[in-house]
Amino acid sequence: MPSLYVVSTPIGNLEDITLRAIRTLNEVTLIAAEDTRTTRKLLTYYDIHTPVTSFHQNNISSKLPTLINTLSEHDIALVSDAGTPIISDPGSELIKASSKNGIPVISIPGPSAVTSAIALSGMSGDRFSFLGFLPRKNKERDDLIRNVEHLQYPLVFFEAPHRLIRSLRYLNDELGNRKISILREMTKFFEEGFYGDINSAIDHFINPV
């Protein structure tokens, strides 16, 4: 029976992909990608010629029926720009629709920026909360922080480089000068890990050495 394969792809270094993921991307009929340009770089590197279609936040309503129709006869692989799909991307809608239509959903596990960051953070990975990107709207951001400020285990956020300083200042104001680890460019040539407190992180990233 045709299946939806949820395939993890590298978060940076293109060699960080499993043999099973390469085989799956070769064997499916179609790859649904968050950004086709990013995915085609990976496919070119591994000489994979499977057709690719876009599936992202702005075309869910138009693409979802087409993908479900394709899954009635053919296998599809779902990939994100980097790492494991569904983590801060719209792939969950395709998974829910597939399950609703009785289509098997199969995980092809592999890289994840979240687990890689925890592993490199120097903090305990026994328990942590992943909170995605901080909301841009003040009220949503404040509500989120109020709900987690009491937690005694690591909080994991994504943040864009151009918003990092602003977010660090916000966290310092709301949570105090807590211990922090900041991981950037993981698995890439300029990979960096910062370990310290929020105040020293602000100083470091305003005036990087």
mmCIF file of C-alpha atoms in Angstrom:
data_model
loop_
_atom_site.group_PDB
_atom_site.id
_atom_site.type_symbol
_atom_site.label_atom_id
_atom_site.label_comp_id
_atom_site.label_asym_id
_atom_site.label_seq_id
_atom_site.Cartn_x
_atom_site.Cartn_y
_atom_site.Cartn_z
ATOM 1 C CA MET A 1 0.000 0.000 0.000
ATOM 2 C CA PRO A 2 1.366 3.488 -0.789
ATOM 3 C CA SER A 3 2.836 5.290 2.221
ATOM 4 C CA LEU A 4 3.945 8.718 3.382
ATOM 5 C CA TYR A 5 7.583 8.648 4.494
ATOM 6 C CA VAL A 6 8.681 11.355 6.946
ATOM 7 C CA VAL A 7 12.370 11.675 6.101
ATOM 8 C CA SER A 8 14.976 13.457 8.217
ATOM 9 C CA THR A 9 17.633 15.319 6.224
ATOM 10 C CA PRO A 10 20.925 17.015 7.227
ATOM 11 C CA ILE A 11 20.834 20.182 9.331
ATOM 12 C CA GLY A 12 23.990 21.447 7.613
ATOM 13 C CA ASN A 13 26.649 18.949 6.603
ATOM 14 C CA LEU A 14 25.242 16.979 3.667
ATOM 15 C CA GLU A 15 27.031 13.813 4.815
ATOM 16 C CA ASP A 16 24.752 13.610 7.854
ATOM 17 C CA ILE A 17 22.065 11.467 6.258
ATOM 18 C CA THR A 18 21.198 7.816 6.769
ATOM 19 C CA LEU A 19 21.481 5.123 4.141
ATOM 20 C CA ARG A 20 17.790 4.398 4.618
ATOM 21 C CA ALA A 21 16.908 8.038 3.937
ATOM 22 C CA ILE A 22 18.910 8.009 0.683
ATOM 23 C CA ARG A 23 17.227 4.787 -0.421
ATOM 24 C CA THR A 24 13.764 6.132 0.435
ATOM 25 C CA LEU A 25 14.297 9.390 -1.450
ATOM 26 C CA ASN A 26 15.359 7.340 -4.466
ATOM 27 C CA GLU A 27 12.416 4.948 -4.313
ATOM 28 C CA VAL A 28 9.411 7.213 -3.701
ATOM 29 C CA THR A 29 7.458 8.687 -6.593
ATOM 30 C CA LEU A 30 7.439 12.246 -5.260
ATOM 31 C CA ILE A 31 9.194 14.361 -2.622
ATOM 32 C CA ALA A 32 7.172 17.071 -0.854
ATOM 33 C CA ALA A 33 9.666 19.714 0.260
ATOM 34 C CA GLU A 34 9.401 22.830 2.392
ATOM 35 C CA ASP A 35 11.815 24.597 -0.002
ATOM 36 C CA THR A 36 12.507 22.849 -3.311
ATOM 37 C CA ARG A 37 15.747 24.772 -3.864
ATOM 38 C CA THR A 38 17.221 23.545 -0.586
ATOM 39 C CA THR A 39 16.092 19.975 -1.200
ATOM 40 C CA ARG A 40 17.449 19.888 -4.748
ATOM 41 C CA LYS A 41 20.941 20.688 -3.429
ATOM 42 C CA LEU A 42 20.760 17.537 -1.313
ATOM 43 C CA LEU A 43 19.319 15.447 -4.152
ATOM 44 C CA THR A 44 22.012 16.653 -6.561
ATOM 45 C CA TYR A 45 24.733 15.789 -4.046
ATOM 46 C CA TYR A 46 23.471 12.188 -3.862
ATOM 47 C CA ASP A 47 22.485 11.920 -7.544
ATOM 48 C CA ILE A 48 18.795 11.437 -6.713
ATOM 49 C CA HIS A 49 16.397 12.275 -9.544
ATOM 50 C CA THR A 50 12.996 11.905 -7.846
ATOM 51 C CA PRO A 51 10.539 14.722 -8.749
ATOM 52 C CA VAL A 52 10.091 17.412 -6.094
ATOM 53 C CA THR A 53 7.054 19.568 -5.287
ATOM 54 C CA SER A 54 6.748 22.409 -2.805
ATOM 55 C CA PHE A 55 4.717 22.034 0.371
ATOM 56 C CA HIS A 56 4.937 24.935 2.799
ATOM 57 C CA GLN A 57 2.877 27.198 5.027
ATOM 58 C CA ASN A 58 1.575 29.323 2.158
ATOM 59 C CA ASN A 59 0.257 26.535 -0.095
ATOM 60 C CA ILE A 60 -1.168 23.983 2.326
ATOM 61 C CA SER A 61 -4.783 24.423 1.232
ATOM 62 C CA SER A 62 -3.999 24.068 -2.484
ATOM 63 C CA LYS A 63 -1.403 21.282 -2.266
ATOM 64 C CA LEU A 64 -2.885 19.046 0.417
ATOM 65 C CA PRO A 65 -5.696 17.519 -1.730
ATOM 66 C CA THR A 66 -3.249 16.878 -4.585
ATOM 67 C CA LEU A 67 -0.751 15.127 -2.322
ATOM 68 C CA ILE A 68 -3.431 12.968 -0.704
ATOM 69 C CA ASN A 69 -4.686 12.007 -4.158
ATOM 70 C CA THR A 70 -1.157 11.044 -5.200
ATOM 71 C CA LEU A 71 -0.781 8.961 -2.035
ATOM 72 C CA SER A 72 -3.732 6.830 -3.135
ATOM 73 C CA GLU A 73 -1.426 5.234 -5.702
ATOM 74 C CA HIS A 74 2.158 6.332 -5.002
ATOM 75 C CA ASP A 75 4.641 6.743 -2.166
ATOM 76 C CA ILE A 76 5.624 10.276 -1.125
ATOM 77 C CA ALA A 77 8.535 11.453 1.024
ATOM 78 C CA LEU A 78 8.018 14.519 3.209
ATOM 79 C CA VAL A 79 11.150 16.572 3.962
ATOM 80 C CA SER A 80 11.825 19.931 5.605
ATOM 81 C CA ASP A 81 14.600 22.398 4.850
ATOM 82 C CA ALA A 82 16.797 20.726 7.435
ATOM 83 C CA GLY A 83 16.492 18.052 10.103
ATOM 84 C CA THR A 84 13.347 16.204 11.092
ATOM 85 C CA PRO A 85 10.040 17.300 9.510
ATOM 86 C CA ILE A 86 7.222 18.675 11.664
ATOM 87 C CA ILE A 87 9.637 20.567 13.950
ATOM 88 C CA SER A 88 8.583 24.183 13.258
ATOM 89 C CA ASP A 89 7.258 23.453 9.758
ATOM 90 C CA PRO A 90 3.789 22.717 8.279
ATOM 91 C CA GLY A 91 4.230 19.010 7.572
ATOM 92 C CA SER A 92 1.883 17.973 10.358
ATOM 93 C CA GLU A 93 -1.116 18.853 8.171
ATOM 94 C CA LEU A 94 -0.081 16.259 5.596
ATOM 95 C CA ILE A 95 0.478 13.646 8.280
ATOM 96 C CA LYS A 96 -2.944 14.266 9.833
ATOM 97 C CA ALA A 97 -4.650 14.102 6.446
ATOM 98 C CA SER A 98 -2.802 10.903 5.545
ATOM 99 C CA SER A 99 -3.807 9.218 8.800
ATOM 100 C CA LYS A 100 -7.409 10.339 8.337
ATOM 101 C CA ASN A 101 -7.415 8.704 4.893
ATOM 102 C CA GLY A 102 -5.900 5.446 6.138
ATOM 103 C CA ILE A 103 -2.514 6.071 4.500
ATOM 104 C CA PRO A 104 0.424 4.590 6.466
ATOM 105 C CA VAL A 105 2.904 7.156 7.792
ATOM 106 C CA ILE A 106 6.459 5.875 8.248
ATOM 107 C CA SER A 107 9.295 7.664 10.030
ATOM 108 C CA ILE A 108 12.811 7.662 8.549
ATOM 109 C CA PRO A 109 14.672 9.093 11.560
ATOM 110 C CA GLY A 110 17.857 11.086 11.494
ATOM 111 C CA PRO A 111 19.267 14.566 12.247
ATOM 112 C CA SER A 112 17.452 17.100 14.399
ATOM 113 C CA ALA A 113 18.684 20.551 15.382
ATOM 114 C CA VAL A 114 16.822 20.261 18.691
ATOM 115 C CA THR A 115 18.510 17.096 19.906
ATOM 116 C CA SER A 116 21.869 18.192 18.493
ATOM 117 C CA ALA A 117 21.630 21.445 20.458
ATOM 118 C CA ILE A 118 20.765 19.631 23.682
ATOM 119 C CA ALA A 119 23.679 17.244 23.158
ATOM 120 C CA LEU A 120 26.099 20.167 22.719
ATOM 121 C CA SER A 121 24.596 22.448 25.380
ATOM 122 C CA GLY A 122 26.327 20.967 28.408
ATOM 123 C CA MET A 123 22.946 20.811 30.116
ATOM 124 C CA SER A 124 21.033 17.737 31.170
ATOM 125 C CA GLY A 125 18.924 16.189 28.435
ATOM 126 C CA ASP A 126 16.820 14.134 30.847
ATOM 127 C CA ARG A 127 14.005 16.652 30.459
ATOM 128 C CA PHE A 128 13.655 19.785 28.372
ATOM 129 C CA SER A 129 10.964 21.896 26.704
ATOM 130 C CA PHE A 130 11.225 22.823 23.040
ATOM 131 C CA LEU A 131 9.363 26.069 22.379
ATOM 132 C CA GLY A 132 10.188 26.780 18.741
ATOM 133 C CA PHE A 133 10.670 30.405 17.701
ATOM 134 C CA LEU A 134 9.733 33.103 20.208
ATOM 135 C CA PRO A 135 6.473 34.719 19.042
ATOM 136 C CA ARG A 136 6.889 38.146 17.455
ATOM 137 C CA LYS A 137 3.734 39.597 19.005
ATOM 138 C CA ASN A 138 4.358 40.954 22.507
ATOM 139 C CA LYS A 139 1.320 39.404 24.179
ATOM 140 C CA GLU A 140 1.931 35.941 22.706
ATOM 141 C CA ARG A 141 5.590 36.099 23.696
ATOM 142 C CA ASP A 142 4.759 37.271 27.229
ATOM 143 C CA ASP A 143 2.133 34.545 27.664
ATOM 144 C CA LEU A 144 4.592 31.878 26.540
ATOM 145 C CA ILE A 145 7.296 33.004 28.954
ATOM 146 C CA ARG A 146 4.828 33.262 31.847
ATOM 147 C CA ASN A 147 3.862 29.628 31.251
ATOM 148 C CA VAL A 148 7.444 28.303 31.361
ATOM 149 C CA GLU A 149 9.389 30.655 33.658
ATOM 150 C CA HIS A 150 8.928 28.317 36.643
ATOM 151 C CA LEU A 151 10.358 25.244 34.898
ATOM 152 C CA GLN A 152 13.600 23.893 36.336
ATOM 153 C CA TYR A 153 14.909 22.206 33.204
ATOM 154 C CA PRO A 154 16.344 23.550 29.916
ATOM 155 C CA LEU A 155 14.181 25.602 27.573
ATOM 156 C CA VAL A 156 15.097 25.247 23.891
ATOM 157 C CA PHE A 157 14.330 28.039 21.426
ATOM 158 C CA PHE A 158 15.046 28.639 17.749
ATOM 159 C CA GLU A 159 15.969 32.194 16.766
ATOM 160 C CA ALA A 160 16.966 34.003 13.593
ATOM 161 C CA PRO A 161 20.409 35.687 13.684
ATOM 162 C CA HIS A 162 19.022 39.180 13.148
ATOM 163 C CA ARG A 163 16.675 38.819 16.141
ATOM 164 C CA LEU A 164 19.130 37.174 18.540
ATOM 165 C CA ILE A 165 20.228 40.246 20.532
ATOM 166 C CA ARG A 166 16.672 41.532 20.893
ATOM 167 C CA SER A 167 15.493 38.121 22.119
ATOM 168 C CA LEU A 168 18.389 37.772 24.557
ATOM 169 C CA ARG A 169 17.593 41.158 26.062
ATOM 170 C CA TYR A 170 13.945 40.195 26.363
ATOM 171 C CA LEU A 171 14.797 36.893 28.095
ATOM 172 C CA ASN A 172 17.180 38.693 30.443
ATOM 173 C CA ASP A 173 14.449 41.163 31.392
ATOM 174 C CA GLU A 174 11.815 38.477 31.907
ATOM 175 C CA LEU A 175 13.800 35.536 33.296
ATOM 176 C CA GLY A 176 16.906 37.148 34.753
ATOM 177 C CA ASN A 177 20.537 36.485 33.923
ATOM 178 C CA ARG A 178 20.208 32.727 33.531
ATOM 179 C CA LYS A 179 22.770 30.211 32.351
ATOM 180 C CA ILE A 180 22.551 29.822 28.568
ATOM 181 C CA SER A 181 24.062 27.886 25.688
ATOM 182 C CA ILE A 182 23.809 29.202 22.139
ATOM 183 C CA LEU A 183 24.618 26.890 19.222
ATOM 184 C CA ARG A 184 24.934 28.251 15.706
ATOM 185 C CA GLU A 185 25.882 26.787 12.330
ATOM 186 C CA MET A 186 25.785 23.259 13.781
ATOM 187 C CA THR A 187 27.609 20.679 11.625
ATOM 188 C CA LYS A 188 28.822 23.467 9.296
ATOM 189 C CA PHE A 189 32.299 24.959 8.801
ATOM 190 C CA PHE A 190 31.683 27.934 11.147
ATOM 191 C CA GLU A 191 29.986 25.929 13.909
ATOM 192 C CA GLU A 192 30.109 27.772 17.224
ATOM 193 C CA GLY A 193 28.997 27.054 20.755
ATOM 194 C CA PHE A 194 28.650 29.797 23.357
ATOM 195 C CA TYR A 195 28.405 28.822 27.037
ATOM 196 C CA GLY A 196 27.804 31.323 29.845
ATOM 197 C CA ASP A 197 24.994 33.578 31.031
ATOM 198 C CA ILE A 198 22.615 35.829 29.124
ATOM 199 C CA ASN A 199 24.487 39.055 29.863
ATOM 200 C CA SER A 200 27.783 37.660 28.634
ATOM 201 C CA ALA A 201 26.009 36.234 25.568
ATOM 202 C CA ILE A 202 24.715 39.708 24.682
ATOM 203 C CA ASP A 203 28.226 41.121 24.968
ATOM 204 C CA HIS A 204 29.659 38.279 22.910
ATOM 205 C CA PHE A 205 27.229 38.519 20.018
ATOM 206 C CA ILE A 206 27.243 42.329 19.879
ATOM 207 C CA ASN A 207 31.042 42.331 19.698
ATOM 208 C CA PRO A 208 32.054 38.864 18.461
ATOM 209 C CA VAL A 209 35.784 38.109 18.621
#
